[in-house]
Coordinates of C-alpha atoms in Angstrom, one line a residue:
Chain J
X1 CA 7.3 1.4 -54.1
X2 CA 8.4 5.0 -53.7
X3 CA 9.4 6.3 -50.3
X4 CA 7.4 9.3 -49.0
X5 CA 8.9 12.6 -47.9
X6 CA 10.2 12.3 -44.4
X7 CA 8.0 14.0 -41.8
X8 CA 8.7 15.5 -38.4
X9 CA 7.3 13.5 -35.5
X10 CA 4.5 16.0 -35.1
X11 CA 3.5 15.8 -38.8
X12 CA 3.6 12.0 -38.6
X13 CA 1.4 11.8 -35.5
X14 CA -1.1 14.3 -36.7
X15 CA -1.4 12.6 -40.1
X16 CA -2.0 9.2 -38.4
X17 CA -4.6 10.8 -36.1
X18 CA -6.3 12.1 -39.2
X19 CA -6.7 8.5 -40.3
X20 CA -4.3 8.9 -43.1
X21 CA -0.9 7.3 -43.8
X22 CA 2.1 9.3 -42.9
X23 CA 5.7 8.5 -44.0
X24 CA 5.8 5.6 -41.5
X25 CA 3.9 4.2 -38.6
X26 CA 4.4 6.6 -35.6
X27 CA 5.5 5.0 -32.3
X28 CA 5.4 6.1 -28.7
X29 CA 7.9 4.7 -26.3
X30 CA 6.1 5.7 -23.1
X31 CA 9.2 5.2 -20.9
X32 CA 8.7 7.6 -18.0
X33 CA 11.3 5.8 -15.9
X34 CA 14.1 5.0 -18.2
X35 CA 15.4 8.6 -18.3
X36 CA 16.6 8.0 -14.7
X37 CA 18.9 5.2 -15.9
X38 CA 20.0 7.3 -18.9
X39 CA 21.2 10.0 -16.5
X40 CA 22.6 7.7 -13.9
X41 CA 20.1 8.8 -11.2
X42 CA 17.8 7.0 -8.8
X43 CA 14.1 7.2 -9.8
X44 CA 13.4 9.4 -6.8
X45 CA 16.2 11.8 -7.7
X46 CA 15.2 11.8 -11.3
X47 CA 11.7 13.0 -10.5
X48 CA 12.9 15.5 -7.9
X49 CA 13.7 18.1 -10.6
X50 CA 11.9 19.1 -13.8
X51 CA 15.3 19.6 -15.6
X52 CA 16.3 16.0 -15.2
X53 CA 13.0 14.7 -16.6
X54 CA 13.4 17.1 -19.6
X55 CA 16.9 15.9 -20.3
X56 CA 15.9 12.3 -19.9
X57 CA 13.0 12.6 -22.3
X58 CA 14.9 14.5 -24.9
X59 CA 17.9 12.0 -24.7
X60 CA 15.6 9.0 -25.1
X61 CA 13.8 10.6 -28.1
X62 CA 17.1 11.2 -29.7
X63 CA 18.2 7.6 -29.1
X64 CA 15.1 5.8 -30.2
X65 CA 13.6 8.3 -32.7
X66 CA 10.1 7.7 -31.4
X67 CA 7.4 10.2 -31.9
X68 CA 6.6 11.9 -28.6
X69 CA 8.0 13.2 -25.4
X70 CA 6.1 12.0 -22.3
X71 CA 5.2 14.6 -19.7
X72 CA 4.1 11.9 -17.3
X73 CA 6.0 11.5 -14.0
X74 CA 4.0 8.9 -12.1
X75 CA 0.3 8.2 -11.4
X76 CA 0.2 9.1 -7.7
X77 CA 1.6 12.6 -8.5
X78 CA -2.1 13.7 -8.5
X79 CA -2.9 11.9 -5.2
X80 CA 0.2 13.5 -3.6
X81 CA -1.6 16.8 -4.3
X82 CA -4.8 15.5 -2.7
X83 CA -2.7 14.6 0.5
X84 CA -2.0 11.0 -0.3
X85 CA 1.3 9.1 0.3
X86 CA 3.7 8.3 -2.6
X87 CA 6.1 5.4 -2.1
X88 CA 9.3 5.3 -4.1
X89 CA 10.9 2.0 -5.0
X90 CA 14.3 1.6 -6.6
X91 CA 13.2 -0.5 -9.6
X92 CA 9.6 0.5 -10.5
X93 CA 7.2 3.4 -10.7
X94 CA 6.4 5.3 -7.5
X95 CA 3.3 3.7 -6.0
X96 CA 0.4 5.2 -4.1
X97 CA 0.5 4.4 -0.4
X98 CA -1.9 5.5 2.3
X99 CA -4.9 7.1 0.5
X100 CA -6.0 10.6 1.5
X101 CA -9.6 9.6 2.0
X102 CA -9.9 7.2 4.9
X103 CA -13.7 7.3 5.3
X104 CA -16.2 7.8 2.5
X105 CA -17.9 10.5 4.6
X106 CA -14.8 12.7 4.1
X107 CA -15.9 13.1 0.5
X108 CA -18.5 15.6 1.7
X109 CA -15.8 18.1 2.7
X110 CA -13.4 17.3 -0.2
X111 CA -12.1 20.2 -2.2
X112 CA -9.8 20.0 -5.3
X113 CA -6.2 21.0 -4.7
X114 CA -4.9 24.2 -6.2
X115 CA -2.3 23.3 -8.8
X116 CA 0.0 26.2 -8.1
X117 CA 0.2 25.3 -4.4
X118 CA 1.7 21.8 -5.0
X119 CA 5.4 21.4 -6.0
X120 CA 4.7 17.9 -7.2
X121 CA 2.3 19.4 -9.9
X122 CA 4.3 22.5 -10.7
X123 CA 7.4 20.3 -11.3
X124 CA 5.4 18.4 -14.0
X125 CA 4.3 21.7 -15.6
X126 CA 7.9 23.0 -15.5
X127 CA 9.1 19.8 -17.2
X128 CA 6.5 20.1 -20.0
X129 CA 7.5 23.7 -20.5
X130 CA 11.1 22.6 -20.6
X131 CA 10.4 19.9 -23.2
X132 CA 8.4 22.5 -25.3
X133 CA 11.4 24.8 -25.2
X134 CA 13.7 22.0 -26.5
X135 CA 11.5 20.6 -29.3
X136 CA 9.1 23.4 -30.2
X137 CA 6.4 22.0 -32.5
X138 CA 8.4 19.2 -34.0
X139 CA 7.6 16.5 -31.5
X140 CA 4.3 16.0 -29.7
X141 CA 4.4 16.3 -25.9
X142 CA 1.9 14.1 -24.1
X143 CA 0.4 15.3 -20.8
X144 CA -1.4 12.9 -18.6
X145 CA -4.4 13.0 -16.2
X146 CA -5.9 10.2 -14.3
X147 CA -9.7 10.3 -15.0
X148 CA -12.0 11.5 -12.3
X149 CA -13.6 8.1 -12.4
X150 CA -10.4 6.1 -12.0
X151 CA -8.4 8.3 -9.6
X152 CA -10.5 7.2 -6.5
X153 CA -8.6 3.9 -6.6
X154 CA -5.7 5.9 -5.3
X155 CA -7.7 8.5 -3.4
X156 CA -9.6 6.0 -1.2
X157 CA -8.4 2.5 -2.1
X158 CA -9.8 0.1 -4.7
X159 CA -12.0 -1.9 -2.4
X160 CA -13.6 1.1 -0.7
X161 CA -14.2 2.6 -4.1
X162 CA -16.0 -0.5 -5.4
X163 CA -18.1 -0.4 -2.3
X164 CA -18.9 3.2 -2.8
X165 CA -19.9 2.5 -6.4
X166 CA -22.2 -0.2 -5.3
X167 CA -23.8 1.5 -2.3
X168 CA -23.7 5.3 -2.3
X169 CA -24.3 7.1 -5.6
X170 CA -24.8 10.4 -3.7
X171 CA -21.3 10.4 -2.4
X172 CA -20.0 9.0 -5.6
X173 CA -21.6 12.0 -7.5
X174 CA -20.1 14.4 -5.1
X175 CA -16.6 12.8 -5.5
X176 CA -17.0 12.9 -9.3
X177 CA -17.9 16.6 -9.2
X178 CA -14.8 17.5 -7.2
X179 CA -12.5 15.2 -9.3
X180 CA -13.9 16.6 -12.6
X181 CA -13.1 20.1 -11.5
X182 CA -9.5 19.1 -10.7
X183 CA -9.0 17.0 -13.7
X184 CA -10.0 19.7 -16.1
X185 CA -7.9 22.3 -14.4
X186 CA -4.9 19.9 -14.3
X187 CA -5.3 19.0 -18.0
X188 CA -5.6 22.6 -19.0
X189 CA -2.6 23.6 -17.0
X190 CA -0.5 21.0 -18.9
X191 CA -1.8 22.2 -22.2
X192 CA -0.9 25.8 -21.3
X193 CA 2.6 24.6 -20.3
X194 CA 3.1 23.2 -23.7
X195 CA 1.5 19.7 -23.9
X196 CA 0.2 18.9 -27.3
X197 CA -2.4 16.5 -26.1
X198 CA -3.7 15.0 -22.9
X199 CA -3.8 11.3 -22.2
X200 CA -6.9 10.5 -20.1
X201 CA -6.0 7.4 -18.2
X202 CA -9.2 5.7 -17.3
X203 CA -8.6 2.0 -16.4
X204 CA -11.7 1.7 -14.2
X205 CA -13.9 2.3 -17.1
X206 CA -12.5 -0.7 -18.9
X207 CA -14.9 -3.7 -19.1
X208 CA -12.0 -5.6 -17.4
X209 CA -12.9 -3.6 -14.2
X210 CA -16.6 -2.6 -14.5
X211 CA -19.4 -4.0 -16.7
X212 CA -20.6 -1.9 -19.6
X213 CA -24.0 -1.1 -18.0
X214 CA -22.2 0.3 -14.9
X215 CA -19.8 2.2 -17.2
X216 CA -22.7 3.8 -19.0
X217 CA -24.1 5.0 -15.7
X218 CA -20.8 6.2 -14.3
X219 CA -17.4 6.4 -16.1
X220 CA -19.0 7.3 -19.4
X221 CA -20.9 10.4 -18.4
X222 CA -17.9 11.5 -16.3
X223 CA -15.7 11.2 -19.4
X224 CA -18.2 13.0 -21.6
X225 CA -18.4 15.9 -19.2
X226 CA -14.7 16.1 -18.5
X227 CA -13.3 15.7 -22.0
X228 CA -15.7 18.3 -23.3
X229 CA -14.3 20.9 -20.9
X230 CA -10.6 20.1 -21.5
X231 CA -9.2 22.8 -23.9
X232 CA -7.2 20.5 -26.2
X233 CA -7.2 17.1 -27.9
X234 CA -7.4 14.0 -25.7
X235 CA -6.6 10.2 -26.0
X236 CA -8.2 7.7 -23.6
X237 CA -6.1 4.9 -22.2
X238 CA -7.3 1.9 -20.4
X239 CA -3.9 0.9 -19.0
X240 CA -3.9 -2.8 -20.1
X241 CA -7.7 -3.1 -19.7
X242 CA -10.0 -4.3 -22.5
X243 CA -12.1 -1.9 -24.4
X244 CA -13.5 -3.6 -27.5
X245 CA -17.0 -3.9 -26.2
X246 CA -17.2 -0.2 -25.3
X247 CA -15.5 1.3 -28.4
X248 CA -18.8 2.7 -29.7
X249 CA -19.4 4.4 -26.4
X250 CA -15.8 5.7 -26.1
X251 CA -16.0 7.2 -29.6
X252 CA -18.9 9.4 -28.3
X253 CA -17.0 10.8 -25.3
X254 CA -15.1 13.3 -27.5
X255 CA -11.7 11.5 -27.3
X256 CA -9.6 11.1 -30.4
X257 CA -7.6 7.9 -29.7
X258 CA -7.7 4.9 -27.5
X259 CA -4.9 2.9 -25.8
X260 CA -5.7 -0.8 -26.1
X261 CA -4.9 -4.0 -24.3
X262 CA -2.6 -6.9 -25.4
X263 CA -5.5 -9.1 -24.3
X264 CA -7.6 -8.1 -27.3
X265 CA -7.2 -8.7 -31.1
X266 CA -5.5 -5.6 -32.6
X267 CA -6.9 -6.1 -36.1
X268 CA -10.4 -6.3 -34.7
X269 CA -9.8 -3.2 -32.6
X270 CA -8.6 -1.3 -35.6
X271 CA -11.6 -2.4 -37.7
X272 CA -13.9 -1.3 -34.9
X273 CA -12.2 2.0 -34.4
X274 CA -11.5 2.8 -38.1
X275 CA -12.2 6.4 -39.0
X276 CA -13.4 7.3 -35.5
X277 CA -10.6 6.6 -33.0
X278 CA -6.9 6.2 -33.5
X279 CA -5.6 3.0 -32.0
X280 CA -2.6 3.2 -29.7
X281 CA -0.9 -0.1 -28.7
X282 CA -0.5 -2.9 -28.0
X283 CA 2.9 -4.4 -27.3
X284 CA 3.0 -6.4 -24.1
X285 CA 5.2 -4.3 -21.8
X286 CA 5.6 -7.1 -19.2
X287 CA 6.7 -9.7 -21.7
X288 CA 8.9 -7.1 -23.4
X289 CA 11.3 -7.5 -20.5
X290 CA 12.6 -10.8 -21.8
X291 CA 12.4 -10.2 -25.6
X292 CA 15.5 -10.5 -27.8
X293 CA 15.8 -8.5 -31.0
X294 CA 14.1 -11.1 -33.1
X295 CA 11.1 -11.3 -30.8
X296 CA 10.9 -7.5 -30.8
X297 CA 10.9 -7.5 -34.6
X298 CA 8.2 -10.2 -34.7
X299 CA 5.9 -8.3 -32.3
X300 CA 6.3 -5.0 -34.1
X301 CA 5.8 -6.5 -37.5
X302 CA 2.6 -8.3 -36.3
X303 CA 1.2 -5.1 -34.8
X304 CA 1.9 -3.1 -37.9
X305 CA 0.4 -5.8 -40.0
X306 CA -2.7 -5.9 -37.9
X307 CA -3.4 -2.2 -37.5
X308 CA -1.0 -0.1 -39.6
X309 CA -2.9 0.2 -42.9
X310 CA -4.7 3.4 -43.6
X311 CA -3.2 5.4 -40.7
X312 CA -5.2 5.8 -37.5
X313 CA -2.6 3.7 -35.6
X314 CA 0.3 4.5 -33.2
X315 CA 2.5 1.6 -32.1
X316 CA 3.0 1.6 -28.4
X317 CA 3.0 -0.6 -25.3
X318 CA -0.4 -1.8 -23.9
X319 CA -0.2 -0.2 -20.5
X320 CA 1.0 3.4 -21.1
X321 CA 4.2 2.9 -19.2
X322 CA 7.1 0.6 -20.1
X323 CA 8.5 -1.2 -17.1
X324 CA 11.9 -0.2 -15.6
X325 CA 13.0 -3.8 -16.2
X326 CA 12.7 -3.6 -20.0
X327 CA 16.3 -3.3 -21.3
X328 CA 17.3 -0.4 -23.6
X329 CA 18.5 -2.9 -26.1
X330 CA 14.9 -4.1 -26.5
X331 CA 13.7 -0.5 -27.1
X332 CA 16.5 -0.2 -29.7
X333 CA 15.2 -3.3 -31.4
X334 CA 11.6 -2.0 -31.3
X335 CA 12.7 1.3 -32.8
X336 CA 14.7 -0.5 -35.5
X337 CA 11.8 -2.8 -36.4
X338 CA 9.5 0.2 -36.8
X339 CA 12.0 1.9 -39.1
X340 CA 12.3 -1.3 -41.1
X341 CA 8.6 -2.4 -41.3
X342 CA 6.7 0.7 -40.6
X343 CA 7.4 2.7 -43.8
X344 CA 4.3 3.5 -45.8
X345 CA 3.2 2.0 -48.1
X346 CA 3.5 -1.0 -45.8
X347 CA 5.4 -4.0 -46.8
X348 CA 3.5 -6.0 -44.3
X349 CA -0.3 -5.9 -44.3
X350 CA -3.2 -7.8 -42.9
Chain F
X1 CA -31.7 -46.8 -13.9
X2 CA -29.1 -45.9 -11.4
X3 CA -27.1 -44.1 -14.1
X4 CA -30.2 -42.2 -15.2
X5 CA -30.8 -41.0 -11.6
X6 CA -27.1 -39.9 -11.3
X7 CA -27.4 -38.0 -14.5
X8 CA -30.6 -36.3 -13.3
X9 CA -28.9 -35.3 -10.1
X10 CA -25.9 -33.9 -12.0
X11 CA -28.2 -31.9 -14.2
X12 CA -30.1 -30.5 -11.2
X13 CA -26.8 -29.7 -9.4
X14 CA -25.5 -27.9 -12.4
X15 CA -28.8 -25.9 -12.8
X16 CA -28.6 -25.0 -9.1
X17 CA -25.0 -23.8 -9.4
X18 CA -25.9 -21.7 -12.5
X19 CA -28.8 -20.2 -10.7
X20 CA -26.5 -19.4 -7.7
X21 CA -24.0 -17.8 -10.1
X22 CA -26.8 -15.7 -11.7
X23 CA -27.9 -14.5 -8.3
X24 CA -24.3 -13.5 -7.4
X25 CA -24.0 -11.5 -10.6
X26 CA -27.3 -9.7 -9.8
X27 CA -26.0 -9.0 -6.3
X28 CA -29.1 -10.8 -5.2
X29 CA -28.1 -12.0 -1.7
X30 CA -31.6 -13.3 -0.8
X31 CA -31.8 -15.7 -3.7
X32 CA -28.1 -16.7 -3.2
X33 CA -28.9 -17.4 0.5
X34 CA -32.0 -19.4 -0.4
X35 CA -30.2 -21.5 -2.9
X36 CA -27.3 -22.2 -0.5
X37 CA -29.3 -23.0 2.6
X38 CA -32.2 -25.1 1.1
X39 CA -33.1 -27.8 1.0
X40 CA -31.9 -28.0 4.6
X41 CA -31.3 -31.7 4.5
X42 CA -29.2 -31.8 1.3
X43 CA -25.7 -32.4 2.6
X44 CA -23.7 -30.6 5.2
X45 CA -22.3 -27.0 4.8
X46 CA -19.1 -28.0 3.1
X47 CA -20.9 -30.2 0.6
X48 CA -23.3 -27.4 -0.4
X49 CA -20.3 -25.1 -0.7
X50 CA -18.6 -27.6 -3.0
X51 CA -21.8 -28.0 -5.1
X52 CA -22.8 -24.3 -5.5
X53 CA -20.2 -21.8 -4.3
X54 CA -17.0 -23.2 -5.8
X55 CA -18.4 -24.0 -9.3
X56 CA -20.0 -20.6 -9.4
X57 CA -16.9 -18.7 -8.4
X58 CA -14.7 -20.7 -10.7
X59 CA -17.0 -20.0 -13.7
X60 CA -17.1 -16.3 -12.8
X61 CA -13.3 -16.2 -12.6
X62 CA -13.1 -17.9 -16.0
X63 CA -15.5 -15.5 -17.6
X64 CA -13.5 -12.6 -16.2
X65 CA -10.3 -14.1 -17.7
X66 CA -12.0 -14.4 -21.1
X67 CA -13.3 -10.8 -20.9
X68 CA -17.0 -11.7 -20.3
X69 CA -17.2 -10.3 -16.8
X70 CA -15.7 -7.3 -14.9
X71 CA -13.4 -7.3 -11.9
X72 CA -16.1 -5.5 -9.9
X73 CA -18.5 -8.5 -10.5
X74 CA -15.8 -11.0 -9.4
X75 CA -15.1 -8.9 -6.3
X76 CA -18.8 -8.5 -5.3
X77 CA -19.5 -12.2 -5.9
X78 CA -16.6 -13.2 -3.8
X79 CA -17.7 -11.0 -0.9
X80 CA -21.2 -12.3 -1.0
X81 CA -20.0 -15.9 -1.0
X82 CA -17.7 -15.1 1.9
X83 CA -20.5 -13.6 3.9
X84 CA -22.8 -16.6 3.2
X85 CA -20.1 -19.1 4.1
X86 CA -19.3 -17.3 7.3
X87 CA -23.0 -17.8 8.2
X88 CA -23.1 -21.4 7.0
X89 CA -19.8 -22.5 8.6
X90 CA -19.2 -20.6 11.9
X91 CA -15.5 -20.5 12.5
X92 CA -15.7 -22.8 15.5
X93 CA -17.4 -25.7 13.8
X94 CA -15.6 -29.0 13.2
X95 CA -16.0 -28.5 9.5
X96 CA -13.0 -26.2 9.7
X97 CA -9.5 -26.8 10.9
X98 CA -8.9 -30.2 9.2
X99 CA -7.3 -28.8 6.1
X100 CA -4.2 -26.9 5.3
X101 CA -3.5 -23.5 6.8
X102 CA -2.9 -20.9 4.1
X103 CA -0.9 -17.7 4.7
X104 CA -1.9 -14.9 2.3
X105 CA 0.1 -11.7 1.7
X106 CA 0.6 -8.7 -0.6
X107 CA 4.3 -8.4 -1.4
X108 CA 5.4 -4.7 -1.2
X109 CA 2.5 -3.2 -3.3
X110 CA 0.0 -0.9 -1.7
X111 CA -2.9 -2.2 -3.7
X112 CA -4.7 -4.8 -1.6
X113 CA -7.8 -5.6 -3.7
X114 CA -6.3 -8.7 -5.2
X115 CA -5.5 -10.2 -1.8
X116 CA -8.9 -9.2 -0.5
X117 CA -10.5 -11.1 -3.4
X118 CA -8.4 -14.2 -2.9
X119 CA -9.2 -14.1 0.8
X120 CA -12.9 -13.9 0.1
X121 CA -12.8 -16.8 -2.3
X122 CA -10.6 -19.0 -0.1
X123 CA -12.9 -18.4 2.9
X124 CA -15.9 -19.1 0.8
X125 CA -14.3 -22.4 -0.2
X126 CA -13.9 -23.2 3.5
X127 CA -10.2 -22.8 3.8
X128 CA -8.5 -21.5 6.9
X129 CA -6.6 -18.3 5.8
X130 CA -4.2 -16.3 7.8
X131 CA -4.0 -12.8 6.4
X132 CA -0.5 -11.3 6.7
X133 CA -1.5 -8.0 5.1
X134 CA 1.3 -6.1 3.2
X135 CA 4.9 -7.1 3.8
X136 CA 8.3 -6.7 2.2
X137 CA 10.3 -9.8 1.3
X138 CA 12.3 -10.0 4.6
X139 CA 9.2 -9.4 6.7
X140 CA 7.2 -12.0 4.9
X141 CA 9.9 -14.6 5.2
X142 CA 10.4 -13.8 9.0
X143 CA 6.7 -14.3 9.5
X144 CA 6.5 -17.6 7.6
X145 CA 9.6 -18.9 9.4
X146 CA 8.1 -18.0 12.8
X147 CA 4.8 -19.7 12.1
X148 CA 5.5 -23.3 11.6
X149 CA 1.9 -24.2 11.2
X150 CA 1.5 -22.5 7.9
X151 CA 1.3 -25.1 5.1
X152 CA 1.2 -22.9 2.0
X153 CA 2.0 -19.3 1.1
X154 CA -0.1 -17.3 -1.3
X155 CA 1.4 -14.0 -2.7
X156 CA -0.5 -11.3 -4.5
X157 CA 1.3 -8.6 -6.5
X158 CA 0.4 -5.8 -8.9
X159 CA 3.7 -4.2 -9.9
X160 CA 6.3 -6.1 -11.9
X161 CA 9.1 -5.2 -9.5
X162 CA 7.1 -6.8 -6.6
X163 CA 6.4 -9.9 -8.7
X164 CA 10.1 -10.3 -9.4
X165 CA 10.7 -10.0 -5.6
X166 CA 9.0 -13.4 -5.1
X167 CA 12.3 -14.9 -6.2
X168 CA 13.9 -13.2 -3.2
X169 CA 11.2 -14.6 -0.9
X170 CA 11.8 -18.1 -2.2
X171 CA 15.6 -17.7 -1.8
X172 CA 15.3 -16.4 1.8
X173 CA 12.9 -19.2 2.8
X174 CA 15.2 -21.8 1.4
X175 CA 18.2 -20.2 3.3
X176 CA 16.1 -20.4 6.5
X177 CA 15.3 -24.1 5.8
X178 CA 11.6 -23.5 5.3
X179 CA 10.2 -25.2 2.3
X180 CA 6.5 -24.8 1.4
X181 CA 4.5 -24.3 -1.8
X182 CA 4.2 -20.7 -3.0
X183 CA 1.2 -19.7 -5.1
X184 CA 1.4 -16.4 -6.9
X185 CA -1.2 -14.2 -8.6
X186 CA -1.7 -10.7 -10.0
X187 CA -1.4 -8.7 -13.2
X188 CA 2.3 -9.3 -14.0
X189 CA 1.8 -13.0 -13.9
X190 CA -1.2 -12.9 -16.2
X191 CA 0.7 -10.8 -18.7
X192 CA 3.8 -12.9 -18.7
X193 CA 2.8 -16.6 -18.6
X194 CA 6.2 -17.9 -17.6
X195 CA 7.0 -15.3 -14.9
X196 CA 5.8 -17.5 -12.1
X197 CA 8.3 -20.2 -13.0
X198 CA 11.1 -17.7 -13.4
X199 CA 10.6 -16.5 -9.8
X200 CA 10.4 -20.0 -8.5
X201 CA 6.7 -20.2 -7.5
X202 CA 5.0 -23.5 -7.3
X203 CA 1.9 -22.4 -9.2
X204 CA 0.1 -19.3 -10.5
X205 CA -3.5 -18.4 -10.4
X206 CA -4.9 -16.3 -13.3
X207 CA -7.8 -15.1 -11.2
X208 CA -8.8 -15.1 -7.5
X209 CA -11.5 -17.7 -8.3
X210 CA -8.9 -20.2 -9.5
X211 CA -7.3 -20.3 -6.0
X212 CA -9.3 -23.1 -4.3
X213 CA -8.7 -25.5 -7.2
X214 CA -5.0 -24.8 -7.2
X215 CA -4.7 -25.2 -3.4
X216 CA -6.8 -28.5 -3.5
X217 CA -4.4 -29.8 -6.2
X218 CA -1.3 -28.9 -4.2
X219 CA -2.5 -30.1 -0.9
X220 CA -4.3 -33.2 -2.1
X221 CA -7.9 -32.4 -1.4
X222 CA -10.6 -30.0 -0.2
X223 CA -10.4 -28.0 3.1

């Protein structure tokens, strides 16, 4: 079998997104945190300056040869702008603390934050711009928004949000209107800064969290409205949540790709998405922590075998963020396995 | 003849449990209440809970694990059951207080939904639960050491770093001479099937609804 002409990461990803086979299976190591270790910084110090995040992302892409830079800092960066608390820990992603909305009634007076007034957001934009300056159009840069439907988990707490969903659609609609305005503005700002695409994190829409009929009344129309307004391509990620039973719906929201769970069969997902949505996934990031090189190779080979044929597949983890505890040697082994088994035409196939 | 009667009773009990489950999933509190409280003479409160509430919640939890139900349904079912059981078994009745005392905490994380769901299910199962809220490892150990009446500790986590911290809790408790079963749950433990053993937990629950059965197994019986 003849080898294909080598492609840049950008060409490789765009070809896969067009549901064609590039030179090899593209892979995204969505390691937002590992750059801190690469630079010898604490996680808090790493995210305190755009320059360190740029350097961390560029260094990791050079080391592993994966096919993106990740413009994502941490999920609560948005909630910080809404007035919420961000809690840093030494060995994990910053977590959302006290939510900014203490009582549902406060939603009536809620207004979206202005992006340029919040350093936590402008730092992200500066980092994306810095990445763009370093790689130009050779490597895709992924920007991230948390969906208007999912961000209330951090805005008001999960339990209060579930109660709102069950009991007060008027306030829910008001919250979605405000969140949609912010989400579109935040996504477009990242695209203007240099992001190639926007990852729309929407775990609450997953059937793991809400049943499909509720999704169709809530998260689905929110996604349709929001994605239609964002001025660039988007990928929807369910952050470990299942999505097989709503793939047909997700395909109609206007998104181009879907981040899938390790709990579902990758081959079945690929078959269901074929020609409509590119599948991104689904290495188990939590289990990855204890893999050795042989286990990494086995997992990569299995995923490529299940979903690689015909393009429309990007190998990645299942959550959209690789845990801090995953050793760099495992990421090296994943990268090596992709280089060995991911070349098209595939040597492994379902 | 006796066997036939017993089979018939089993079939009726199963049908009632499934009807109760269906009412929970429809958020139909009225039907759930009717099924749980009638016929009035059919066993005491705890017996009715064992026949209807626990099987329904356990099946709902299993369906969620298998992808057939959503977390919001598990949550709402647990909350309805908790409310019904609070009505059926007022806190002061003698039907409470005989069983083990369970302490329940979130370790470090700021996401409390998992703990809330476990709390609802355990209360619905008739267990006495002391809610510690959110604590770090040192704070949690200090509380358990100070409260000698606690028989078993349940820890909920969301983040991997917090799940790994259960090992520290175990270590600090041992150093303080306090030995008690630790049951863990949360996303990291579901995604890594051996993590609970690695951190030295006694058992792991894959869903909130699994908690009562695990506690019954560890403590040798119902509440």
